Amino acid sequence: VTVTGTIDKVKIGPSGNQYVTMRTSSVVLRVQFLFKKSDESAVSELKEGQPATIRGTVYGRIGNVLLQDCEIL
């Protein structure tokens, strides 16, 4: 699935891999994009408030909607 929106947060998860969140129309829920360690340099260039388009595979929903194996387009 491909999502275009505004970067909310760029963080490092418990596994040590980076992830990015984008806001949704919900006050609480976000779309969370999980990246491979090999994408670390590209992900670290993303900034909060920046528009971006990211593609990934829907993994499920644990609070946020999760997409895995993501790539920045």
mmCIF file with all atom_site columns, N, CA and C in Angstrom:
data_model
loop_
_atom_site.group_PDB
_atom_site.id
_atom_site.type_symbol
_atom_site.label_atom_id
_atom_site.label_alt_id
_atom_site.label_comp_id
_atom_site.label_asym_id
_atom_site.label_entity_id
_atom_site.label_seq_id
_atom_site.pdbx_PDB_ins_code
_atom_site.Cartn_x
_atom_site.Cartn_y
_atom_site.Cartn_z
_atom_site.occupancy
_atom_site.B_iso_or_equiv
_atom_site.pdbx_formal_charge
_atom_site.auth_seq_id
_atom_site.auth_comp_id
_atom_site.auth_asym_id
_atom_site.auth_atom_id
_atom_site.pdbx_PDB_model_num
ATOM 1   N N  . VAL A 1 1  ? 0.846  -1.151 0.000  1.00 0.00 ? 1  VAL A N  1
ATOM 2   C CA . VAL A 1 1  ? 0.000  0.000  0.000  1.00 0.00 ? 1  VAL A CA 1
ATOM 3   C C  . VAL A 1 1  ? 0.909  1.237  0.000  1.00 0.00 ? 1  VAL A C  1
ATOM 4   N N  . THR A 1 2  ? 0.499  2.301  -0.663 1.00 0.00 ? 2  THR A N  1
ATOM 5   C CA . THR A 1 2  ? 1.273  3.538  -0.717 1.00 0.00 ? 2  THR A CA 1
ATOM 6   C C  . THR A 1 2  ? 0.516  4.633  0.020  1.00 0.00 ? 2  THR A C  1
ATOM 7   N N  . VAL A 1 3  ? 1.216  5.337  0.909  1.00 0.00 ? 3  VAL A N  1
ATOM 8   C CA . VAL A 1 3  ? 0.598  6.372  1.729  1.00 0.00 ? 3  VAL A CA 1
ATOM 9   C C  . VAL A 1 3  ? 1.382  7.677  1.552  1.00 0.00 ? 3  VAL A C  1
ATOM 10  N N  . THR A 1 4  ? 0.656  8.761  1.325  1.00 0.00 ? 4  THR A N  1
ATOM 11  C CA . THR A 1 4  ? 1.258  10.085 1.253  1.00 0.00 ? 4  THR A CA 1
ATOM 12  C C  . THR A 1 4  ? 0.698  10.917 2.401  1.00 0.00 ? 4  THR A C  1
ATOM 13  N N  . GLY A 1 5  ? 1.570  11.588 3.112  1.00 0.00 ? 5  GLY A N  1
ATOM 14  C CA . GLY A 1 5  ? 1.129  12.405 4.233  1.00 0.00 ? 5  GLY A CA 1
ATOM 15  C C  . GLY A 1 5  ? 2.275  13.193 4.811  1.00 0.00 ? 5  GLY A C  1
ATOM 16  N N  . THR A 1 6  ? 2.086  13.647 6.041  1.00 0.00 ? 6  THR A N  1
ATOM 17  C CA . THR A 1 6  ? 3.076  14.457 6.734  1.00 0.00 ? 6  THR A CA 1
ATOM 18  C C  . THR A 1 6  ? 3.723  13.639 7.846  1.00 0.00 ? 6  THR A C  1
ATOM 19  N N  . ILE A 1 7  ? 5.052  13.649 7.889  1.00 0.00 ? 7  ILE A N  1
ATOM 20  C CA . ILE A 1 7  ? 5.786  12.913 8.921  1.00 0.00 ? 7  ILE A CA 1
ATOM 21  C C  . ILE A 1 7  ? 5.445  13.499 10.285 1.00 0.00 ? 7  ILE A C  1
ATOM 22  N N  . ASP A 1 8  ? 5.045  12.621 11.205 1.00 0.00 ? 8  ASP A N  1
ATOM 23  C CA . ASP A 1 8  ? 4.735  13.025 12.570 1.00 0.00 ? 8  ASP A CA 1
ATOM 24  C C  . ASP A 1 8  ? 5.962  12.821 13.456 1.00 0.00 ? 8  ASP A C  1
ATOM 25  N N  . LYS A 1 9  ? 6.518  11.623 13.448 1.00 0.00 ? 9  LYS A N  1
ATOM 26  C CA . LYS A 1 9  ? 7.681  11.284 14.282 1.00 0.00 ? 9  LYS A CA 1
ATOM 27  C C  . LYS A 1 9  ? 8.616  10.362 13.512 1.00 0.00 ? 9  LYS A C  1
ATOM 28  N N  . VAL A 1 10 ? 9.907  10.457 13.800 1.00 0.00 ? 10 VAL A N  1
ATOM 29  C CA . VAL A 1 10 ? 10.923 9.516  13.331 1.00 0.00 ? 10 VAL A CA 1
ATOM 30  C C  . VAL A 1 10 ? 11.608 9.008  14.588 1.00 0.00 ? 10 VAL A C  1
ATOM 31  N N  . LYS A 1 11 ? 11.506 7.687  14.839 1.00 0.00 ? 11 LYS A N  1
ATOM 32  C CA . LYS A 1 11 ? 12.005 7.123  16.102 1.00 0.00 ? 11 LYS A CA 1
ATOM 33  C C  . LYS A 1 11 ? 12.724 5.801  15.860 1.00 0.00 ? 11 LYS A C  1
ATOM 34  N N  . ILE A 1 12 ? 13.328 5.297  16.921 1.00 0.00 ? 12 ILE A N  1
ATOM 35  C CA . ILE A 1 12 ? 13.960 3.976  16.897 1.00 0.00 ? 12 ILE A CA 1
ATOM 36  C C  . ILE A 1 12 ? 13.146 3.075  17.816 1.00 0.00 ? 12 ILE A C  1
ATOM 37  N N  . GLY A 1 13 ? 12.734 1.914  17.278 1.00 0.00 ? 13 GLY A N  1
ATOM 38  C CA . GLY A 1 13 ? 11.921 0.982  18.042 1.00 0.00 ? 13 GLY A CA 1
ATOM 39  C C  . GLY A 1 13 ? 12.752 0.091  18.941 1.00 0.00 ? 13 GLY A C  1
ATOM 40  N N  . PRO A 1 14 ? 12.092 -0.769 19.727 1.00 0.00 ? 14 PRO A N  1
ATOM 41  C CA . PRO A 1 14 ? 12.777 -1.663 20.655 1.00 0.00 ? 14 PRO A CA 1
ATOM 42  C C  . PRO A 1 14 ? 13.758 -2.620 19.968 1.00 0.00 ? 14 PRO A C  1
ATOM 43  N N  . SER A 1 15 ? 13.498 -2.931 18.692 1.00 0.00 ? 15 SER A N  1
ATOM 44  C CA . SER A 1 15 ? 14.372 -3.844 17.958 1.00 0.00 ? 15 SER A CA 1
ATOM 45  C C  . SER A 1 15 ? 15.625 -3.144 17.432 1.00 0.00 ? 15 SER A C  1
ATOM 46  N N  . GLY A 1 16 ? 15.670 -1.809 17.584 1.00 0.00 ? 16 GLY A N  1
ATOM 47  C CA . GLY A 1 16 ? 16.803 -1.043 17.086 1.00 0.00 ? 16 GLY A CA 1
ATOM 48  C C  . GLY A 1 16 ? 16.593 -0.502 15.683 1.00 0.00 ? 16 GLY A C  1
ATOM 49  N N  . ASN A 1 17 ? 15.485 -0.897 15.043 1.00 0.00 ? 17 ASN A N  1
ATOM 50  C CA . ASN A 1 17 ? 15.178 -0.394 13.702 1.00 0.00 ? 17 ASN A CA 1
ATOM 51  C C  . ASN A 1 17 ? 14.369 0.890  13.801 1.00 0.00 ? 17 ASN A C  1
ATOM 52  N N  . GLN A 1 18 ? 14.555 1.755  12.818 1.00 0.00 ? 18 GLN A N  1
ATOM 53  C CA . GLN A 1 18 ? 13.823 3.013  12.798 1.00 0.00 ? 18 GLN A CA 1
ATOM 54  C C  . GLN A 1 18 ? 12.399 2.801  12.308 1.00 0.00 ? 18 GLN A C  1
ATOM 55  N N  . TYR A 1 19 ? 11.523 3.684  12.774 1.00 0.00 ? 19 TYR A N  1
ATOM 56  C CA . TYR A 1 19 ? 10.164 3.713  12.257 1.00 0.00 ? 19 TYR A CA 1
ATOM 57  C C  . TYR A 1 19 ? 9.710  5.157  12.168 1.00 0.00 ? 19 TYR A C  1
ATOM 58  N N  . VAL A 1 20 ? 8.690  5.361  11.351 1.00 0.00 ? 20 VAL A N  1
ATOM 59  C CA . VAL A 1 20 ? 8.135  6.685  11.097 1.00 0.00 ? 20 VAL A CA 1
ATOM 60  C C  . VAL A 1 20 ? 6.640  6.605  11.339 1.00 0.00 ? 20 VAL A C  1
ATOM 61  N N  . THR A 1 21 ? 6.058  7.665  11.897 1.00 0.00 ? 21 THR A N  1
ATOM 62  C CA . THR A 1 21 ? 4.607  7.731  11.999 1.00 0.00 ? 21 THR A CA 1
ATOM 63  C C  . THR A 1 21 ? 4.093  8.926  11.210 1.00 0.00 ? 21 THR A C  1
ATOM 64  N N  . MET A 1 22 ? 2.871  8.768  10.683 1.00 0.00 ? 22 MET A N  1
ATOM 65  C CA . MET A 1 22 ? 2.136  9.850  10.038 1.00 0.00 ? 22 MET A CA 1
ATOM 66  C C  . MET A 1 22 ? 0.811  10.003 10.750 1.00 0.00 ? 22 MET A C  1
ATOM 67  N N  . ARG A 1 23 ? 0.359  11.237 10.846 1.00 0.00 ? 23 ARG A N  1
ATOM 68  C CA . ARG A 1 23 ? -0.945 11.523 11.466 1.00 0.00 ? 23 ARG A CA 1
ATOM 69  C C  . ARG A 1 23 ? -2.074 11.005 10.578 1.00 0.00 ? 23 ARG A C  1
ATOM 70  N N  . THR A 1 24 ? -3.215 10.764 11.212 1.00 0.00 ? 24 THR A N  1
ATOM 71  C CA . THR A 1 24 ? -4.447 10.413 10.503 1.00 0.00 ? 24 THR A CA 1
ATOM 72  C C  . THR A 1 24 ? -5.522 11.400 10.949 1.00 0.00 ? 24 THR A C  1
ATOM 73  N N  . SER A 1 25 ? -6.739 11.172 10.531 1.00 0.00 ? 25 SER A N  1
ATOM 74  C CA . SER A 1 25 ? -7.839 12.038 10.980 1.00 0.00 ? 25 SER A CA 1
ATOM 75  C C  . SER A 1 25 ? -8.173 11.805 12.452 1.00 0.00 ? 25 SER A C  1
ATOM 76  N N  . SER A 1 26 ? -7.668 10.722 13.029 1.00 0.00 ? 26 SER A N  1
ATOM 77  C CA . SER A 1 26 ? -7.878 10.427 14.445 1.00 0.00 ? 26 SER A CA 1
ATOM 78  C C  . SER A 1 26 ? -6.893 11.227 15.300 1.00 0.00 ? 26 SER A C  1
ATOM 79  N N  . VAL A 1 27 ? -7.319 11.635 16.468 1.00 0.00 ? 27 VAL A N  1
ATOM 80  C CA . VAL A 1 27 ? -6.446 12.356 17.386 1.00 0.00 ? 27 VAL A CA 1
ATOM 81  C C  . VAL A 1 27 ? -5.379 11.420 17.955 1.00 0.00 ? 27 VAL A C  1
ATOM 82  N N  . VAL A 1 28 ? -5.714 10.136 18.085 1.00 0.00 ? 28 VAL A N  1
ATOM 83  C CA . VAL A 1 28 ? -4.840 9.174  18.753 1.00 0.00 ? 28 VAL A CA 1
ATOM 84  C C  . VAL A 1 28 ? -4.090 8.260  17.785 1.00 0.00 ? 28 VAL A C  1
ATOM 85  N N  . LEU A 1 29 ? -4.770 7.731  16.779 1.00 0.00 ? 29 LEU A N  1
ATOM 86  C CA . LEU A 1 29 ? -4.181 6.721  15.902 1.00 0.00 ? 29 LEU A CA 1
ATOM 87  C C  . LEU A 1 29 ? -3.257 7.332  14.860 1.00 0.00 ? 29 LEU A C  1
ATOM 88  N N  . ARG A 1 30 ? -2.224 6.580  14.512 1.00 0.00 ? 30 ARG A N  1
ATOM 89  C CA . ARG A 1 30 ? -1.254 6.966  13.497 1.00 0.00 ? 30 ARG A CA 1
ATOM 90  C C  . ARG A 1 30 ? -1.050 5.796  12.539 1.00 0.00 ? 30 ARG A C  1
ATOM 91  N N  . VAL A 1 31 ? -0.436 6.082  11.399 1.00 0.00 ? 31 VAL A N  1
ATOM 92  C CA . VAL A 1 31 ? 0.080  5.027  10.532 1.00 0.00 ? 31 VAL A CA 1
ATOM 93  C C  . VAL A 1 31 ? 1.560  4.923  10.872 1.00 0.00 ? 31 VAL A C  1
ATOM 94  N N  . GLN A 1 32 ? 2.014  3.709  11.176 1.00 0.00 ? 32 GLN A N  1
ATOM 95  C CA . GLN A 1 32 ? 3.408  3.503  11.589 1.00 0.00 ? 32 GLN A CA 1
ATOM 96  C C  . GLN A 1 32 ? 4.108  2.650  10.538 1.00 0.00 ? 32 GLN A C  1
ATOM 97  N N  . PHE A 1 33 ? 5.223  3.165  10.026 1.00 0.00 ? 33 PHE A N  1
ATOM 98  C CA . PHE A 1 33 ? 5.982  2.524  8.956  1.00 0.00 ? 33 PHE A CA 1
ATOM 99  C C  . PHE A 1 33 ? 7.253  1.930  9.541  1.00 0.00 ? 33 PHE A C  1
ATOM 100 N N  . LEU A 1 34 ? 7.427  0.627  9.367  1.00 0.00 ? 34 LEU A N  1
ATOM 101 C CA . LEU A 1 34 ? 8.596  -0.076 9.897  1.00 0.00 ? 34 LEU A CA 1
ATOM 102 C C  . LEU A 1 34 ? 9.597  -0.310 8.771  1.00 0.00 ? 34 LEU A C  1
ATOM 103 N N  . PHE A 1 35 ? 10.861 0.052  9.025  1.00 0.00 ? 35 PHE A N  1
ATOM 104 C CA . PHE A 1 35 ? 11.902 -0.035 8.011  1.00 0.00 ? 35 PHE A CA 1
ATOM 105 C C  . PHE A 1 35 ? 12.953 -1.067 8.393  1.00 0.00 ? 35 PHE A C  1
ATOM 106 N N  . LYS A 1 36 ? 13.656 -1.568 7.390  1.00 0.00 ? 36 LYS A N  1
ATOM 107 C CA . LYS A 1 36 ? 14.783 -2.468 7.615  1.00 0.00 ? 36 LYS A CA 1
ATOM 108 C C  . LYS A 1 36 ? 15.990 -1.646 8.054  1.00 0.00 ? 36 LYS A C  1
ATOM 109 N N  . LYS A 1 37 ? 16.891 -2.281 8.765  1.00 0.00 ? 37 LYS A N  1
ATOM 110 C CA . LYS A 1 37 ? 18.111 -1.623 9.238  1.00 0.00 ? 37 LYS A CA 1
ATOM 111 C C  . LYS A 1 37 ? 18.899 -1.020 8.070  1.00 0.00 ? 37 LYS A C  1
ATOM 112 N N  . SER A 1 38 ? 18.849 -1.671 6.913  1.00 0.00 ? 38 SER A N  1
ATOM 113 C CA . SER A 1 38 ? 19.601 -1.205 5.739  1.00 0.00 ? 38 SER A CA 1
ATOM 114 C C  . SER A 1 38 ? 19.080 0.132  5.197  1.00 0.00 ? 38 SER A C  1
ATOM 115 N N  . ASP A 1 39 ? 17.885 0.547  5.609  1.00 0.00 ? 39 ASP A N  1
ATOM 116 C CA . ASP A 1 39 ? 17.301 1.824  5.156  1.00 0.00 ? 39 ASP A CA 1
ATOM 117 C C  . ASP A 1 39 ? 17.572 2.969  6.131  1.00 0.00 ? 39 ASP A C  1
ATOM 118 N N  . GLU A 1 40 ? 18.432 2.727  7.109  1.00 0.00 ? 40 GLU A N  1
ATOM 119 C CA . GLU A 1 40 ? 18.660 3.685  8.191  1.00 0.00 ? 40 GLU A CA 1
ATOM 120 C C  . GLU A 1 40 ? 19.047 5.086  7.704  1.00 0.00 ? 40 GLU A C  1
ATOM 121 N N  . SER A 1 41 ? 19.934 5.183  6.725  1.00 0.00 ? 41 SER A N  1
ATOM 122 C CA . SER A 1 41 ? 20.382 6.512  6.292  1.00 0.00 ? 41 SER A CA 1
ATOM 123 C C  . SER A 1 41 ? 19.252 7.294  5.616  1.00 0.00 ? 41 SER A C  1
ATOM 124 N N  . ALA A 1 42 ? 18.434 6.625  4.796  1.00 0.00 ? 42 ALA A N  1
ATOM 125 C CA . ALA A 1 42 ? 17.319 7.301  4.126  1.00 0.00 ? 42 ALA A CA 1
ATOM 126 C C  . ALA A 1 42 ? 16.267 7.746  5.139  1.00 0.00 ? 42 ALA A C  1
ATOM 127 N N  . VAL A 1 43 ? 15.977 6.908  6.115  1.00 0.00 ? 43 VAL A N  1
ATOM 128 C CA . VAL A 1 43 ? 14.967 7.233  7.125  1.00 0.00 ? 43 VAL A CA 1
ATOM 129 C C  . VAL A 1 43 ? 15.447 8.396  7.995  1.00 0.00 ? 43 VAL A C  1
ATOM 130 N N  . SER A 1 44 ? 16.730 8.414  8.328  1.00 0.00 ? 44 SER A N  1
ATOM 131 C CA . SER A 1 44 ? 17.244 9.471  9.202  1.00 0.00 ? 44 SER A CA 1
ATOM 132 C C  . SER A 1 44 ? 17.204 10.849 8.540  1.00 0.00 ? 44 SER A C  1
ATOM 133 N N  . GLU A 1 45 ? 17.045 10.898 7.221  1.00 0.00 ? 45 GLU A N  1
ATOM 134 C CA . GLU A 1 45 ? 16.930 12.178 6.517  1.00 0.00 ? 45 GLU A CA 1
ATOM 135 C C  . GLU A 1 45 ? 15.523 12.772 6.618  1.00 0.00 ? 45 GLU A C  1
ATOM 136 N N  . LEU A 1 46 ? 14.537 11.957 7.007  1.00 0.00 ? 46 LEU A N  1
ATOM 137 C CA . LEU A 1 46 ? 13.163 12.458 7.149  1.00 0.00 ? 46 LEU A CA 1
ATOM 138 C C  . LEU A 1 46 ? 13.049 13.327 8.392  1.00 0.00 ? 46 LEU A C  1
ATOM 139 N N  . LYS A 1 47 ? 12.282 14.396 8.279  1.00 0.00 ? 47 LYS A N  1
ATOM 140 C CA . LYS A 1 47 ? 12.091 15.330 9.393  1.00 0.00 ? 47 LYS A CA 1
ATOM 141 C C  . LYS A 1 47 ? 10.612 15.472 9.723  1.00 0.00 ? 47 LYS A C  1
ATOM 142 N N  . GLU A 1 48 ? 10.319 15.708 10.992 1.00 0.00 ? 48 GLU A N  1
ATOM 143 C CA . GLU A 1 48 ? 8.937  15.937 11.417 1.00 0.00 ? 48 GLU A CA 1
ATOM 144 C C  . GLU A 1 48 ? 8.361  17.128 10.663 1.00 0.00 ? 48 GLU A C  1
ATOM 145 N N  . GLY A 1 49 ? 7.120  16.970 10.175 1.00 0.00 ? 49 GLY A N  1
ATOM 146 C CA . GLY A 1 49 ? 6.445  18.028 9.438  1.00 0.00 ? 49 GLY A CA 1
ATOM 147 C C  . GLY A 1 49 ? 6.687  17.987 7.940  1.00 0.00 ? 49 GLY A C  1
ATOM 148 N N  . GLN A 1 50 ? 7.599  17.131 7.506  1.00 0.00 ? 50 GLN A N  1
ATOM 149 C CA . GLN A 1 50 ? 7.934  17.005 6.082  1.00 0.00 ? 50 GLN A CA 1
ATOM 150 C C  . GLN A 1 50 ? 6.907  16.135 5.366  1.00 0.00 ? 50 GLN A C  1
ATOM 151 N N  . PRO A 1 51 ? 6.477  16.509 4.156  1.00 0.00 ? 51 PRO A N  1
ATOM 152 C CA . PRO A 1 51 ? 5.609  15.617 3.386  1.00 0.00 ? 51 PRO A CA 1
ATOM 153 C C  . PRO A 1 51 ? 6.436  14.446 2.854  1.00 0.00 ? 51 PRO A C  1
ATOM 154 N N  . ALA A 1 52 ? 5.801  13.275 2.758  1.00 0.00 ? 52 ALA A N  1
ATOM 155 C CA . ALA A 1 52 ? 6.500  12.088 2.260  1.00 0.00 ? 52 ALA A CA 1
ATOM 156 C C  . ALA A 1 52 ? 5.497  11.096 1.688  1.00 0.00 ? 52 ALA A C  1
ATOM 157 N N  . THR A 1 53 ? 6.000  10.246 0.798  1.00 0.00 ? 53 THR A N  1
ATOM 158 C CA . THR A 1 53 ? 5.234  9.123  0.276  1.00 0.00 ? 53 THR A CA 1
ATOM 159 C C  . THR A 1 53 ? 6.020  7.858  0.603  1.00 0.00 ? 53 THR A C  1
ATOM 160 N N  . ILE A 1 54 ? 5.353  6.924  1.264  1.00 0.00 ? 54 ILE A N  1
ATOM 161 C CA . ILE A 1 54 ? 5.997  5.691  1.718  1.00 0.00 ? 54 ILE A CA 1
ATOM 162 C C  . ILE A 1 54 ? 5.139  4.504  1.305  1.00 0.00 ? 54 ILE A C  1
ATOM 163 N N  . ARG A 1 55 ? 5.804  3.439  0.821  1.00 0.00 ? 55 ARG A N  1
ATOM 164 C CA . ARG A 1 55 ? 5.102  2.221  0.426  1.00 0.00 ? 55 ARG A CA 1
ATOM 165 C C  . ARG A 1 55 ? 5.530  1.083  1.348  1.00 0.00 ? 55 ARG A C  1
ATOM 166 N N  . GLY A 1 56 ? 4.555  0.241  1.734  1.00 0.00 ? 56 GLY A N  1
ATOM 167 C CA . GLY A 1 56 ? 4.857  -0.902 2.581  1.00 0.00 ? 56 GLY A CA 1
ATOM 168 C C  . GLY A 1 56 ? 3.718  -1.906 2.550  1.00 0.00 ? 56 GLY A C  1
ATOM 169 N N  . THR A 1 57 ? 3.908  -2.990 3.273  1.00 0.00 ? 57 THR A N  1
ATOM 170 C CA . THR A 1 57 ? 2.923  -4.060 3.368  1.00 0.00 ? 57 THR A CA 1
ATOM 171 C C  . THR A 1 57 ? 2.194  -3.947 4.704  1.00 0.00 ? 57 THR A C  1
ATOM 172 N N  . VAL A 1 58 ? 0.869  -3.929 4.654  1.00 0.00 ? 58 VAL A N  1
ATOM 173 C CA . VAL A 1 58 ? 0.087  -3.826 5.890  1.00 0.00 ? 58 VAL A CA 1
ATOM 174 C C  . VAL A 1 58 ? 0.359  -5.058 6.739  1.00 0.00 ? 58 VAL A C  1
ATOM 175 N N  . TYR A 1 59 ? 0.757  -4.804 7.984  1.00 0.00 ? 59 TYR A N  1
ATOM 176 C CA . TYR A 1 59 ? 1.157  -5.854 8.924  1.00 0.00 ? 59 TYR A CA 1
ATOM 177 C C  . TYR A 1 59 ? 0.069  -6.127 9.953  1.00 0.00 ? 59 TYR A C  1
ATOM 178 N N  . GLY A 1 60 ? -0.715 -5.121 10.241 1.00 0.00 ? 60 GLY A N  1
ATOM 179 C CA . GLY A 1 60 ? -1.772 -5.284 11.235 1.00 0.00 ? 60 GLY A CA 1
ATOM 180 C C  . GLY A 1 60 ? -2.025 -3.971 11.943 1.00 0.00 ? 60 GLY A C  1
ATOM 181 N N  . ARG A 1 61 ? -2.705 -4.096 13.072 1.00 0.00 ? 61 ARG A N  1
ATOM 182 C CA . ARG A 1 61 ? -3.025 -2.899 13.849 1.00 0.00 ? 61 ARG A CA 1
ATOM 183 C C  . ARG A 1 61 ? -2.882 -3.210 15.330 1.00 0.00 ? 61 ARG A C  1
ATOM 184 N N  . ILE A 1 62 ? -1.930 -2.533 15.947 1.00 0.00 ? 62 ILE A N  1
ATOM 185 C CA . ILE A 1 62 ? -1.758 -2.615 17.398 1.00 0.00 ? 62 ILE A CA 1
ATOM 186 C C  . ILE A 1 62 ? -1.761 -1.166 17.869 1.00 0.00 ? 62 ILE A C  1
ATOM 187 N N  . GLY A 1 63 ? -2.960 -0.619 18.043 1.00 0.00 ? 63 GLY A N  1
ATOM 188 C CA . GLY A 1 63 ? -3.083 0.823  18.261 1.00 0.00 ? 63 GLY A CA 1
ATOM 189 C C  . GLY A 1 63 ? -2.952 1.517  16.923 1.00 0.00 ? 63 GLY A C  1
ATOM 190 N N  . ASN A 1 64 ? -1.710 1.690  16.449 1.00 0.00 ? 64 ASN A N  1
ATOM 191 C CA . ASN A 1 64 ? -1.462 2.266  15.127 1.00 0.00 ? 64 ASN A CA 1
ATOM 192 C C  . ASN A 1 64 ? -1.663 1.216  14.044 1.00 0.00 ? 64 ASN A C  1
ATOM 193 N N  . VAL A 1 65 ? -1.927 1.666  12.821 1.00 0.00 ? 65 VAL A N  1
ATOM 194 C CA . VAL A 1 65 ? -1.914 0.774  11.657 1.00 0.00 ? 65 VAL A CA 1
ATOM 195 C C  . VAL A 1 65 ? -0.450 0.585  11.294 1.00 0.00 ? 65 VAL A C  1
ATOM 196 N N  . LEU A 1 66 ? 0.004  -0.667 11.215 1.00 0.00 ? 66 LEU A N  1
ATOM 197 C CA . LEU A 1 66 ? 1.418  -0.961 10.986 1.00 0.00 ? 66 LEU A CA 1
ATOM 198 C C  . LEU A 1 66 ? 1.677  -1.404 9.554  1.00 0.00 ? 66 LEU A C  1
ATOM 199 N N  . LEU A 1 67 ? 2.702  -0.823 8.945  1.00 0.00 ? 67 LEU A N  1
ATOM 200 C CA . LEU A 1 67 ? 3.177  -1.262 7.627  1.00 0.00 ? 67 LEU A CA 1
ATOM 201 C C  . LEU A 1 67 ? 4.631  -1.681 7.791  1.00 0.00 ? 67 LEU A C  1
ATOM 202 N N  . GLN A 1 68 ? 4.993  -2.809 7.210  1.00 0.00 ? 68 GLN A N  1
ATOM 203 C CA . GLN A 1 68 ? 6.366  -3.311 7.334  1.00 0.00 ? 68 GLN A CA 1
ATOM 204 C C  . GLN A 1 68 ? 7.049  -3.330 5.964  1.00 0.00 ? 68 GLN A C  1
ATOM 205 N N  . ASP A 1 69 ? 8.365  -3.565 5.982  1.00 0.00 ? 69 ASP A N  1
ATOM 206 C CA . ASP A 1 69 ? 9.183  -3.604 4.759  1.00 0.00 ? 69 ASP A CA 1
ATOM 207 C C  . ASP A 1 69 ? 8.950  -2.355 3.917  1.00 0.00 ? 69 ASP A C  1
ATOM 208 N N  . CYS A 1 70 ? 8.985  -1.207 4.569  1.00 0.00 ? 70 CYS A N  1
ATOM 209 C CA . CYS A 1 70 ? 8.636  0.058  3.919  1.00 0.00 ? 70 CYS A CA 1
ATOM 210 C C  . CYS A 1 70 ? 9.800  0.639  3.123  1.00 0.00 ? 70 CYS A C  1
ATOM 211 N N  . GLU A 1 71 ? 9.432  1.420  2.112  1.00 0.00 ? 71 GLU A N  1
ATOM 212 C CA . GLU A 1 71 ? 10.418 2.167  1.340  1.00 0.00 ? 71 GLU A CA 1
ATOM 213 C C  . GLU A 1 71 ? 9.890  3.568  1.089  1.00 0.00 ? 71 GLU A C  1
ATOM 214 N N  . ILE A 1 72 ? 10.800 4.522  1.114  1.00 0.00 ? 72 ILE A N  1
ATOM 215 C CA . ILE A 1 72 ? 10.460 5.910  0.866  1.00 0.00 ? 72 ILE A CA 1
ATOM 216 C C  . ILE A 1 72 ? 10.486 6.127  -0.635 1.00 0.00 ? 72 ILE A C  1
ATOM 217 N N  . LEU A 1 73 ? 9.418  6.704  -1.169 1.00 0.00 ? 73 LEU A N  1
ATOM 218 C CA . LEU A 1 73 ? 9.333  6.938  -2.623 1.00 0.00 ? 73 LEU A CA 1
ATOM 219 C C  . LEU A 1 73 ? 9.681  8.372  -2.964 1.00 0.00 ? 73 LEU A C  1
#
